[in-house]
Amino acid sequence: MTIASQMPTAVHAPVGIFDSGLGGLSVLRHVRRLLPHEALVYAADSAFAPYGGKDEAAVLARTVAMADFLVAQGVKALVIACNTATAGAIVEIRRRYPALPVVGVEPGLKPAALHTRSGTVGVLATERTLASRRFIALEAQIAEASAVRFIGQPCPGLADQVEKGELRSPATMALVSRFVEPLIAAGADTLVLGCTHYPFLSAQIESAARQAGAASLAIIDTGDAVARQLARLLADHGLLRPPSATPAAIAAWTTGSASSLGTAMRKLLHLTAPAKRIAERPD
Ligand code: DGL
């Protein structure tokens, strides 16, 4: 018997990463950088994106459907690379798959509270995330502990611009300015990217903040922290894949257009991965 065949097969299983659409790719890039030996399966629910304006029940149902799909692909761990889905469904996903290591994404209020000098932090996120009980509880907890003022800014339409590949169009720049200006005017010196689509717009967000008069500015993205949490969980479960000579595979699936996902991966991450369409049974 070879050493490889004695290894538990779960070690070699891929990590599943899921988002409503393309936003989770901003998390995947950190996972890839930190854990280059892990095989990854990315799933985008682009046919049902955006989640941010949907009600709680719809977000829960879609998150469960996507988690079920990834579990059926044999993933050894799951990253819910979407703040909106984490807020609305991580409790249910953990209840449904108690043995599966699950990492969620939440707006980085804690690092923002440590960083701000003005004591005012803007949180750019979806309407659903900002309205969720999970976010409201997190905000109350950090605000009480730090005396920092958080201003939630819902950004309807912004994730759609990323989905459409319009990172620098006039319409995108106008939306970014509309959402960022009031935060800077209110004294925010720190902006939290509370949606995984927004890191693809961080240069635009920074330039809108400068134009609005921000002298010093920090932008908080939790993608790296999520990758580190995944690495810790895999290590704790004895699931880290050992280095191998061949690069670990990345597969990509979408409920939307496979060619659009392939193009987005090339443009946003310079990654070539086979993208396939998830054929869902009608409800
Ligand atoms: N990427 C998702 C998040 O992190 C939301 C985008 C959407 O509205 O679907 O919240």
CSV table of C-alpha atoms and ligand atoms in Angstrom, one decimal:
chain,number,residue,atom,x,y,z
A,1,MET,CA,0.0,0.0,0.0
A,2,THR,CA,1.4,3.4,-0.9
A,3,ILE,CA,1.5,6.3,1.6
A,4,ALA,CA,-0.9,8.3,-0.5
A,5,SER,CA,-3.5,5.5,-0.4
A,6,GLN,CA,-3.3,5.4,3.4
A,7,MET,CA,-4.2,9.1,3.7
A,8,PRO,CA,-7.8,9.9,4.5
A,9,THR,CA,-9.4,10.8,1.2
A,10,ALA,CA,-11.0,13.9,2.8
A,11,VAL,CA,-7.5,15.6,3.0
A,12,HIS,CA,-7.5,15.6,-0.8
A,13,ALA,CA,-11.1,16.7,-1.2
A,14,PRO,CA,-11.7,20.3,-2.4
A,15,VAL,CA,-12.8,23.3,-0.3
A,16,GLY,CA,-16.1,24.7,-1.4
A,17,ILE,CA,-16.4,28.5,-1.7
A,18,PHE,CA,-19.8,30.0,-2.4
A,19,ASP,CA,-21.3,33.5,-3.1
A,20,SER,CA,-24.4,34.9,-4.7
A,21,GLY,CA,-22.3,35.6,-7.7
A,22,LEU,CA,-18.8,36.9,-8.4
A,23,GLY,CA,-18.1,38.5,-5.0
A,24,GLY,CA,-16.7,35.4,-3.5
A,25,LEU,CA,-13.8,35.5,-6.0
A,26,SER,CA,-12.4,38.3,-3.8
A,27,VAL,CA,-12.2,35.7,-1.0
A,28,LEU,CA,-11.0,32.9,-3.2
A,29,ARG,CA,-7.9,34.9,-4.2
A,30,HIS,CA,-6.9,35.1,-0.6
A,31,VAL,CA,-7.5,31.4,0.0
A,32,ARG,CA,-5.5,30.6,-3.1
A,33,ARG,CA,-2.6,32.8,-2.0
A,34,LEU,CA,-2.5,31.3,1.5
A,35,LEU,CA,-3.4,27.7,0.7
A,36,PRO,CA,-2.1,27.1,-2.8
A,37,HIS,CA,-2.2,23.3,-2.3
A,38,GLU,CA,-5.9,23.1,-1.7
A,39,ALA,CA,-8.2,22.1,-4.5
A,40,LEU,CA,-11.1,24.6,-4.7
A,41,VAL,CA,-14.7,24.4,-6.0
A,42,TYR,CA,-16.3,27.8,-6.5
A,43,ALA,CA,-20.0,28.1,-6.8
A,44,ALA,CA,-21.7,31.3,-8.0
A,45,ASP,CA,-25.5,31.7,-7.7
A,46,SER,CA,-25.5,34.3,-10.4
A,47,ALA,CA,-29.0,33.3,-11.7
A,48,PHE,CA,-30.4,34.5,-8.3
A,49,ALA,CA,-28.0,37.4,-7.6
A,50,PRO,CA,-28.1,39.8,-6.0
A,51,TYR,CA,-29.2,38.5,-2.6
A,52,GLY,CA,-28.9,41.9,-1.0
A,53,GLY,CA,-32.5,43.1,-1.8
A,54,LYS,CA,-34.1,39.7,-1.2
A,55,ASP,CA,-36.0,38.7,2.0
A,56,GLU,CA,-34.6,36.5,4.7
A,57,ALA,CA,-36.4,33.4,3.6
A,58,ALA,CA,-35.2,33.7,0.0
A,59,VAL,CA,-31.6,34.1,1.0
A,60,LEU,CA,-31.8,31.1,3.4
A,61,ALA,CA,-33.3,28.9,0.7
A,62,ARG,CA,-30.7,29.9,-1.9
A,63,THR,CA,-27.8,29.4,0.5
A,64,VAL,CA,-29.1,26.0,1.5
A,65,ALA,CA,-29.4,25.0,-2.2
A,66,MET,CA,-25.9,26.1,-2.9
A,67,ALA,CA,-24.4,24.4,0.2
A,68,ASP,CA,-26.2,21.2,-0.7
A,69,PHE,CA,-24.7,21.4,-4.2
A,70,LEU,CA,-21.2,21.9,-2.9
A,71,VAL,CA,-21.6,19.1,-0.3
A,72,ALA,CA,-22.7,16.8,-3.2
A,73,GLN,CA,-19.4,17.7,-4.9
A,74,GLY,CA,-17.6,16.2,-1.9
A,75,VAL,CA,-16.1,19.3,-0.3
A,76,LYS,CA,-14.3,18.9,3.0
A,77,ALA,CA,-15.0,22.4,4.2
A,78,LEU,CA,-17.2,25.3,3.1
A,79,VAL,CA,-16.6,29.0,2.9
A,80,ILE,CA,-19.7,31.1,2.7
A,81,ALA,CA,-18.0,33.9,0.9
A,82,CYS,CA,-21.0,36.3,1.1
A,83,ASN,CA,-21.8,38.5,4.1
A,84,THR,CA,-25.5,38.5,3.2
A,85,ALA,CA,-25.7,34.6,3.1
A,86,THR,CA,-23.6,34.4,6.3
A,87,ALA,CA,-25.9,36.7,8.1
A,88,GLY,CA,-29.0,34.9,7.0
A,89,ALA,CA,-28.0,31.3,6.8
A,90,ILE,CA,-24.8,30.2,8.5
A,91,VAL,CA,-26.6,29.0,11.6
A,92,GLU,CA,-28.8,26.7,9.5
A,93,ILE,CA,-25.9,25.5,7.4
A,94,ARG,CA,-24.0,24.5,10.5
A,95,ARG,CA,-27.1,22.7,11.9
A,96,ARG,CA,-27.6,20.9,8.6
A,97,TYR,CA,-23.9,19.8,8.3
A,98,PRO,CA,-22.6,19.5,11.9
A,99,ALA,CA,-19.4,17.7,10.9
A,100,LEU,CA,-18.4,20.1,8.1
A,101,PRO,CA,-16.0,22.9,8.9
A,102,VAL,CA,-17.9,26.1,7.8
A,103,VAL,CA,-16.3,29.6,7.6
A,104,GLY,CA,-18.5,32.7,7.1
A,105,VAL,CA,-17.8,36.3,6.2
A,106,GLU,CA,-18.8,39.2,8.3
A,107,PRO,CA,-18.2,42.9,8.0
A,108,GLY,CA,-14.9,43.7,9.7
A,109,LEU,CA,-16.2,46.0,12.5
A,110,LYS,CA,-13.7,44.9,15.0
A,111,PRO,CA,-10.6,45.7,12.9
A,112,ALA,CA,-12.3,48.9,11.9
A,113,ALA,CA,-12.9,49.9,15.6
A,114,LEU,CA,-9.2,49.3,16.3
A,115,HIS,CA,-8.1,51.3,13.3
A,116,THR,CA,-10.3,54.5,13.4
A,117,ARG,CA,-8.9,57.7,14.8
A,118,SER,CA,-12.0,59.8,14.1
A,119,GLY,CA,-14.2,57.3,16.0
A,120,THR,CA,-16.6,57.1,13.0
A,121,VAL,CA,-16.7,54.1,10.7
A,122,GLY,CA,-18.7,53.7,7.5
A,123,VAL,CA,-20.0,50.2,6.7
A,124,LEU,CA,-20.8,49.6,3.0
A,125,ALA,CA,-23.0,46.5,2.8
A,126,THR,CA,-26.2,45.1,1.3
A,127,GLU,CA,-29.6,46.1,2.7
A,128,ARG,CA,-30.2,42.6,3.9
A,129,THR,CA,-26.9,42.4,5.8
A,130,LEU,CA,-27.4,45.7,7.5
A,131,ALA,CA,-31.0,44.7,8.5
A,132,SER,CA,-30.0,41.2,9.8
A,133,ARG,CA,-30.1,40.3,13.5
A,134,ARG,CA,-26.6,39.0,13.3
A,135,PHE,CA,-25.2,42.3,12.0
A,136,ILE,CA,-27.2,44.4,14.5
A,137,ALA,CA,-25.9,42.3,17.4
A,138,LEU,CA,-22.3,42.5,16.2
A,139,GLU,CA,-22.6,46.3,15.7
A,140,ALA,CA,-24.1,46.8,19.2
A,141,GLN,CA,-21.4,44.6,20.8
A,142,ILE,CA,-18.4,46.3,19.1
A,143,ALA,CA,-19.9,49.8,19.5
A,144,GLU,CA,-20.4,49.3,23.2
A,145,ALA,CA,-16.9,47.9,23.7
A,146,SER,CA,-15.1,50.6,21.6
A,147,ALA,CA,-17.4,53.7,21.7
A,148,VAL,CA,-17.0,53.8,18.0
A,149,ARG,CA,-19.9,55.1,15.9
A,150,PHE,CA,-20.8,52.8,12.9
A,151,ILE,CA,-22.8,54.2,10.0
A,152,GLY,CA,-24.4,51.5,7.9
A,153,GLN,CA,-24.6,52.5,4.2
A,154,PRO,CA,-26.8,50.2,2.1
A,155,CYS,CA,-25.5,50.0,-1.5
A,156,PRO,CA,-28.4,48.8,-3.7
A,157,GLY,CA,-27.2,48.2,-7.3
A,158,LEU,CA,-23.4,48.1,-6.5
A,159,ALA,CA,-23.0,44.3,-6.6
A,160,ASP,CA,-24.9,44.2,-9.9
A,161,GLN,CA,-22.3,46.5,-11.4
A,162,VAL,CA,-19.6,44.0,-10.5
A,163,GLU,CA,-21.8,41.2,-11.9
A,164,LYS,CA,-22.0,43.1,-15.1
A,165,GLY,CA,-18.3,43.6,-15.3
A,166,GLU,CA,-18.7,47.3,-15.0
A,167,LEU,CA,-16.0,48.2,-12.6
A,168,ARG,CA,-15.2,51.7,-13.9
A,169,SER,CA,-18.2,52.8,-15.9
A,170,PRO,CA,-19.7,56.2,-15.2
A,171,ALA,CA,-22.8,54.5,-13.7
A,172,THR,CA,-20.6,52.6,-11.3
A,173,MET,CA,-18.5,55.7,-10.3
A,174,ALA,CA,-21.7,57.6,-9.7
A,175,LEU,CA,-23.1,54.9,-7.4
A,176,VAL,CA,-19.8,54.7,-5.5
A,177,SER,CA,-19.7,58.4,-5.0
A,178,ARG,CA,-23.4,58.5,-3.9
A,179,PHE,CA,-22.7,55.9,-1.2
A,180,VAL,CA,-19.3,57.1,0.0
A,181,GLU,CA,-19.8,60.8,0.2
A,182,PRO,CA,-22.2,60.9,3.1
A,183,LEU,CA,-19.9,58.7,5.1
A,184,ILE,CA,-16.9,61.0,4.6
A,185,ALA,CA,-19.1,64.0,5.3
A,186,ALA,CA,-20.2,62.4,8.6
A,187,GLY,CA,-16.5,62.1,9.6
A,188,ALA,CA,-15.7,58.5,8.8
A,189,ASP,CA,-11.9,57.8,8.4
A,190,THR,CA,-12.4,54.0,8.0
A,191,LEU,CA,-14.7,52.2,5.5
A,192,VAL,CA,-15.6,48.6,6.0
A,193,LEU,CA,-16.3,46.6,2.8
A,194,GLY,CA,-19.2,44.6,4.1
A,195,CYS,CA,-19.9,42.8,0.9
A,196,THR,CA,-17.5,40.5,-1.0
A,197,HIS,CA,-18.2,42.2,-4.3
A,198,TYR,CA,-16.8,45.5,-3.1
A,199,PRO,CA,-13.1,44.7,-2.9
A,200,PHE,CA,-13.2,44.7,-6.7
A,201,LEU,CA,-14.2,48.4,-6.4
A,202,SER,CA,-11.8,49.4,-3.6
A,203,ALA,CA,-9.7,51.7,-5.8
A,204,GLN,CA,-12.9,53.4,-6.9
A,205,ILE,CA,-14.1,53.7,-3.3
A,206,GLU,CA,-10.9,55.2,-2.2
A,207,SER,CA,-10.9,57.7,-5.0
A,208,ALA,CA,-14.5,58.7,-4.2
A,209,ALA,CA,-13.5,59.2,-0.6
A,210,ARG,CA,-10.5,61.4,-1.5
A,211,GLN,CA,-12.7,63.5,-3.8
A,212,ALA,CA,-15.2,63.9,-0.9
A,213,GLY,CA,-12.3,65.3,1.2
A,214,ALA,CA,-11.0,62.3,3.2
A,215,ALA,CA,-7.5,63.1,4.3
A,216,SER,CA,-6.6,59.8,5.9
A,217,LEU,CA,-8.6,56.7,5.0
A,218,ALA,CA,-8.5,53.0,5.7
A,219,ILE,CA,-10.5,50.4,3.8
A,220,ILE,CA,-11.2,47.2,5.7
A,221,ASP,CA,-11.6,43.9,3.8
A,222,THR,CA,-11.8,40.6,5.6
A,223,GLY,CA,-10.8,38.3,2.8
A,224,ASP,CA,-7.4,37.6,4.3
A,225,ALA,CA,-8.8,37.0,7.8
A,226,VAL,CA,-11.3,34.5,6.2
A,227,ALA,CA,-8.5,32.6,4.5
A,228,ARG,CA,-6.6,32.4,7.8
A,229,GLN,CA,-9.6,31.2,9.6
A,230,LEU,CA,-10.1,28.5,7.0
A,231,ALA,CA,-6.4,27.4,7.4
A,232,ARG,CA,-6.9,27.2,11.1
A,233,LEU,CA,-10.0,25.1,10.8
A,234,LEU,CA,-8.5,22.8,8.3
A,235,ALA,CA,-5.4,22.3,10.5
A,236,ASP,CA,-7.6,21.7,13.6
A,237,HIS,CA,-9.6,19.0,11.7
A,238,GLY,CA,-6.4,17.4,10.2
A,239,LEU,CA,-7.6,18.3,6.8
A,240,LEU,CA,-4.8,20.4,5.3
A,241,ARG,CA,-3.7,19.0,2.0
A,242,PRO,CA,0.0,18.2,1.8
A,243,PRO,CA,2.1,20.1,-0.8
A,244,SER,CA,2.2,18.3,-4.1
A,245,ALA,CA,4.1,18.9,-7.3
A,246,THR,CA,1.0,19.4,-9.4
A,247,PRO,CA,-0.9,22.6,-8.8
A,248,ALA,CA,-4.3,22.1,-7.0
A,249,ALA,CA,-7.3,22.2,-9.3
A,250,ILE,CA,-9.9,25.0,-9.3
A,251,ALA,CA,-13.4,24.1,-10.6
A,252,ALA,CA,-16.1,26.7,-11.0
A,253,TRP,CA,-19.8,26.3,-11.2
A,254,THR,CA,-22.7,28.8,-11.6
A,255,THR,CA,-26.4,28.8,-11.8
A,256,GLY,CA,-26.0,31.6,-14.4
A,257,SER,CA,-23.8,31.7,-17.5
A,258,ALA,CA,-20.7,29.5,-17.4
A,259,SER,CA,-18.9,31.6,-20.1
A,260,SER,CA,-19.5,34.8,-18.1
A,261,LEU,CA,-18.0,33.2,-14.9
A,262,GLY,CA,-15.0,31.9,-16.9
A,263,THR,CA,-14.5,35.4,-18.3
A,264,ALA,CA,-14.8,37.0,-14.9
A,265,MET,CA,-12.3,34.7,-13.3
A,266,ARG,CA,-9.8,35.5,-16.1
A,267,LYS,CA,-10.4,39.3,-15.8
A,268,LEU,CA,-10.6,39.6,-12.0
A,269,LEU,CA,-8.1,37.0,-10.9
A,270,HIS,CA,-6.1,36.1,-14.0
A,271,LEU,CA,-7.2,32.5,-13.4
A,272,THR,CA,-8.2,30.0,-16.1
A,273,ALA,CA,-10.6,27.4,-14.7
A,274,PRO,CA,-13.2,25.3,-16.3
A,275,ALA,CA,-16.6,26.8,-15.5
A,276,LYS,CA,-19.8,24.8,-15.8
A,277,ARG,CA,-23.5,25.5,-15.3
A,278,ILE,CA,-25.4,24.0,-12.4
A,279,ALA,CA,-28.5,22.4,-13.7
A,280,GLU,CA,-31.1,22.9,-11.0
A,281,ARG,CA,-34.4,21.0,-10.9
A,282,PRO,CA,-37.3,23.4,-11.0
A,283,ASP,CA,-38.9,24.0,-7.6
B,1,DGL,N1,-21.4,39.3,-2.1
B,1,DGL,C1,-22.6,39.4,-1.3
B,1,DGL,C2,-22.2,39.9,0.1
B,1,DGL,O1,-21.0,39.7,0.5
B,1,DGL,C3,-23.7,40.2,-1.7
B,1,DGL,C4,-24.1,40.6,-3.0
B,1,DGL,C5,-25.5,40.4,-3.3
B,1,DGL,O2,-26.3,41.4,-3.1
B,1,DGL,O3,-25.8,39.4,-3.8
B,1,DGL,O4,-23.0,40.3,0.9
